[in-house]
Amino acid sequence: MASSQPKLTAINSGIDVKTTFPTARVKRIMQADEDIGKVAIATPTAVTMALQLFITSLVLIGAAEAHESGTNKITVDHLKQGISNTTQFDFLHDLVNNTKDD
Amino acid sequence: MVDEQEKLLPIANVGRIMKLILPPSAKISKEAKQTIQECASEFISFVTGEASDKCHKENRKTVNGDDICWALSSLGFDDYAEAIVRYLHKYREHESERANYKQQTSKARNVTGRHDHEDKAEGDDDDDDEEGLCHTDSQRGKGTTSTCRRHPAPLEFRIIDRNETSPS
């Protein structure tokens, strides 16, 4: 693992992520918001792509924090720490700060 | 009433990504997995909301892939936006190949074809799942008048390209 890299992101990790995502579920989550009207066919797929990148980033951030604290198990605390250190994830602050630690 | 789980991605997807990108010795607590699951839904709403606002401002009713890319850039996810722009480009090429194929096969069969409403409308959920990530190479359309039944190859998209590095 490239632990010497200061910042490993989903894009530059060189990892090929080909998991199947339930695009229909993504579409339902999108449309759970009443303000969202119609979506073009390609749109849930575009969102799914972004999601894979996002989840990958989050996992990598959690792993980096866990590694920093000398453990190989990622906990909620590690995620909280990583999220507060990443401006890209500011929008998650409230969500994770209301999450119980494990 | 929507089932709570319906608002979240299946947690198995989180586990699967983990297995792919972390060493086998890495572990994650159940609560951390759930947190990631919730963050994922939050991300979807966040990006979609931004894209939808743009559509409203421009008096458009349908959120499309370009709106999502714009929203990603606007929210600080430029690197994701680039990758998806490339995907959408391939997707549109693929779609026009498919449209050509359908045209050719319907001519070959001498059928007054029924027009498929492929774009810009709420489609069937079933179709979406098949149009998702596929695993074989896409080829340029051969343009032959085909009696051969070859379907255009499904679209391949590798989200993370080994050969490229992000500029940042």
XYZ file of C-alpha atoms in Angstrom:
270
model
C 0.000 0.000 0.000
C 1.259 3.488 -0.774
C 1.360 4.647 2.809
C 4.203 6.992 2.003
C 1.892 9.166 -0.073
C 0.594 12.038 2.012
C -2.799 12.072 0.412
C -4.241 9.063 -1.245
C -7.440 9.796 -3.056
C -9.825 7.673 -5.032
C -8.556 9.163 -8.267
C -4.818 8.821 -7.861
C -4.812 5.537 -5.998
C -4.674 3.719 -9.310
C -7.294 1.321 -8.094
C -9.761 -0.140 -10.479
C -13.134 -0.225 -8.838
C -15.749 -2.203 -10.664
C -18.464 -3.050 -8.258
C -22.073 -3.322 -9.199
C -24.223 -0.679 -7.639
C -27.996 -0.743 -7.488
C -28.661 2.142 -9.835
C -32.382 1.880 -9.221
C -31.853 2.407 -5.507
C -29.659 5.438 -6.240
C -32.449 6.849 -8.346
C -34.959 6.322 -5.533
C -32.691 8.061 -3.049
C -32.329 10.954 -5.474
C -36.064 11.256 -5.856
C -36.789 10.975 -2.144
C -36.332 14.738 -2.211
C -39.618 16.192 -3.433
C -37.907 19.062 -5.164
C -36.274 16.675 -7.580
C -38.376 16.201 -10.692
C -37.455 14.067 -13.627
C -34.047 12.600 -14.175
C -32.532 11.624 -17.480
C -31.619 7.983 -17.969
C -27.864 8.476 -17.635
C -28.176 10.544 -14.481
C -28.423 7.852 -11.770
C -25.471 6.149 -13.419
C -23.442 9.377 -13.281
C -24.374 9.730 -9.614
C -23.410 6.106 -8.997
C -19.991 6.755 -10.501
C -19.507 9.710 -8.186
C -20.704 7.569 -5.291
C -18.094 4.917 -5.885
C -15.391 7.563 -5.897
C -16.842 9.111 -2.785
C -17.101 5.897 -0.794
C -13.601 4.946 -1.879
C -12.305 8.312 -0.629
C -14.099 7.937 2.665
C -12.763 4.435 3.223
C -9.230 5.569 2.394
C -9.504 8.515 4.764
C -10.761 6.268 7.540
C -7.971 3.798 6.857
C -5.363 6.556 6.989
C -6.648 7.723 10.369
C -6.716 4.193 11.694
C -3.181 3.681 10.483
C -2.123 6.928 12.194
C -3.486 5.701 15.469
C -1.725 2.382 15.071
C -4.703 0.130 14.544
C -5.975 -1.771 11.537
C -9.635 -1.411 12.449
C -11.510 1.602 11.160
C -13.961 3.050 13.665
C -16.486 5.877 13.603
C -13.986 8.024 15.419
C -11.480 7.592 12.629
C -14.084 8.636 10.113
C -15.006 11.680 12.198
C -11.378 12.659 12.425
C -10.751 12.196 8.737
C -13.884 14.069 7.756
C -13.073 17.062 9.914
C -9.627 17.198 8.308
C -11.031 17.235 4.788
C -12.706 20.392 3.511
C -14.310 18.466 0.671
C -16.354 16.628 3.287
C -17.532 19.633 5.270
C -21.099 18.794 4.368
C -20.791 15.621 6.422
C -19.805 17.344 9.656
C -23.271 17.505 11.167
C -24.133 13.995 10.126
C -21.094 12.366 11.686
C -20.980 14.527 14.762
C -24.425 13.289 15.625
C -23.309 9.721 15.215
C -22.652 7.646 18.267
C -19.081 6.472 18.644
C -18.492 2.780 18.628
C -44.056 5.048 4.401
C -40.632 4.437 2.938
C -38.646 1.730 4.602
C -35.562 3.214 6.260
C -33.281 0.871 4.398
C -34.663 2.073 1.093
C -33.084 5.460 1.724
C -29.671 3.913 2.037
C -27.368 2.029 -0.245
C -26.990 -1.635 0.553
C -24.293 -1.942 3.176
C -22.729 -4.783 1.218
C -21.475 -2.248 -1.316
C -19.414 -0.512 1.329
C -17.879 -3.789 2.436
C -17.101 -4.735 -1.133
C -15.280 -1.497 -1.885
C -13.303 -1.931 1.294
C -12.200 -5.391 0.291
C -11.075 -4.096 -3.072
C -8.997 -1.197 -1.877
C -7.630 -2.121 1.511
C -5.210 -4.844 2.539
C -6.788 -8.069 3.835
C -5.733 -7.244 7.379
C -7.857 -4.090 7.450
C -11.088 -4.198 9.403
C -13.969 -1.852 9.888
C -16.480 -1.644 12.688
C -20.143 -2.224 11.932
C -20.977 1.280 13.081
C -18.313 2.768 10.835
C -19.765 0.881 7.879
C -23.201 2.226 8.733
C -21.785 5.712 9.006
C -20.306 5.416 5.531
C -23.644 4.127 4.281
C -25.384 7.211 5.688
C -22.717 9.522 4.321
C -23.301 7.980 0.895
C -26.988 8.879 0.969
C -26.123 12.340 2.192
C -23.739 12.704 -0.715
C -26.407 11.691 -3.206
C -28.861 14.245 -1.786
C -26.204 16.921 -1.615
C -25.117 16.592 -5.223
C -28.594 15.976 -6.605
C -29.994 18.975 -4.743
C -27.354 21.244 -6.213
C -27.961 19.876 -9.711
C -31.694 20.240 -9.304
C -31.401 23.859 -8.136
C -29.491 24.638 -11.292
C -32.246 23.094 -13.401
C -34.912 25.113 -11.633
C -33.003 28.324 -12.165
C -32.736 27.521 -15.846
C -36.382 26.484 -16.080
C -35.545 22.937 -16.991
C -37.461 19.972 -15.641
C -35.046 17.139 -16.170
C -31.783 16.717 -14.315
C -29.164 15.309 -16.663
C -25.630 14.004 -16.410
C -24.086 17.369 -17.208
C -25.947 18.926 -14.298
C -24.467 16.307 -12.004
C -20.973 17.103 -13.307
C -21.552 20.779 -12.795
C -22.812 20.166 -9.267
C -19.776 18.058 -8.450
C -17.420 20.800 -9.599
C -19.410 23.431 -7.798
C -19.267 21.471 -4.539
C -15.525 20.913 -4.654
C -15.409 17.497 -6.308
C -13.648 18.545 -9.505
C -11.747 15.328 -9.822
C -14.942 13.280 -9.786
C -16.516 15.629 -12.319
C -13.706 15.026 -14.796
C -14.021 11.278 -14.595
C -17.761 11.422 -15.087
C -17.569 13.800 -18.015
C -15.433 11.179 -19.750
C -17.980 8.513 -18.909
C -20.893 10.543 -20.245
C -19.021 11.126 -23.470
C -18.539 7.395 -23.912
C -22.130 6.764 -22.884
C -23.433 9.062 -25.584
C -21.254 7.450 -28.218
C -22.475 4.082 -27.074
C -26.079 5.214 -27.207
C -25.762 6.452 -30.753
C -24.195 3.140 -31.742
C -27.145 1.385 -30.217
C -29.536 3.652 -32.023
C -27.790 2.873 -35.313
C -27.925 -0.817 -34.575
C -31.644 -0.669 -33.887
C -32.225 1.273 -37.036
C -30.324 -1.256 -39.085
C -31.968 -4.298 -37.592
C -35.427 -2.840 -38.005
C -34.663 -2.075 -41.656
C -33.388 -5.588 -42.139
C -36.580 -6.970 -40.679
C -38.733 -4.591 -42.717
C -40.622 -3.574 -39.659
C -42.115 -0.178 -39.120
C -40.075 0.332 -36.021
C -41.542 1.555 -32.815
C -39.593 4.456 -31.519
C -37.768 3.871 -28.283
C -37.769 6.845 -26.016
C -34.225 6.476 -24.859
C -33.336 9.856 -23.565
C -34.399 12.629 -21.334
C -37.263 11.055 -19.533
C -37.932 9.023 -16.475
C -37.080 5.572 -17.620
C -37.731 2.148 -16.240
C -35.665 1.231 -13.285
C -34.930 -2.108 -14.863
C -33.125 -0.546 -17.779
C -30.930 1.488 -15.540
C -29.394 -1.512 -13.877
C -28.358 -3.010 -17.165
C -26.942 0.225 -18.455
C -24.670 0.461 -15.487
C -21.101 -0.674 -15.319
C -20.206 -3.318 -17.819
C -17.051 -5.224 -18.306
C -16.151 -5.670 -21.933
C -14.529 -3.388 -24.426
C -16.741 -1.235 -26.503
C -15.948 -1.240 -30.170
C -16.592 1.265 -32.848
C -19.693 0.433 -34.804
C -18.856 -1.481 -37.919
C -21.611 0.112 -39.914
C -22.347 -3.010 -41.853
C -25.785 -3.785 -43.096
C -26.116 -6.631 -40.777
C -28.110 -9.701 -40.930
C -25.731 -10.839 -38.236
C -27.321 -10.547 -34.834
C -24.385 -8.991 -33.049
C -25.484 -6.567 -30.382
C -23.231 -3.544 -29.916
C -20.822 -4.417 -27.123
C -21.788 -3.103 -23.696
C -20.111 0.026 -22.475
C -16.992 -0.286 -20.432
C -16.012 2.356 -18.008
C -13.138 2.257 -15.633
C -13.686 4.886 -13.018
C -10.140 4.991 -11.872
C -7.639 4.860 -14.679
C -4.311 3.379 -13.676
C -2.463 5.496 -16.198
C -3.685 8.815 -15.041
C -2.848 10.786 -11.988
C -4.821 13.640 -10.647
C -3.199 17.026 -11.154
C -3.670 17.954 -7.511
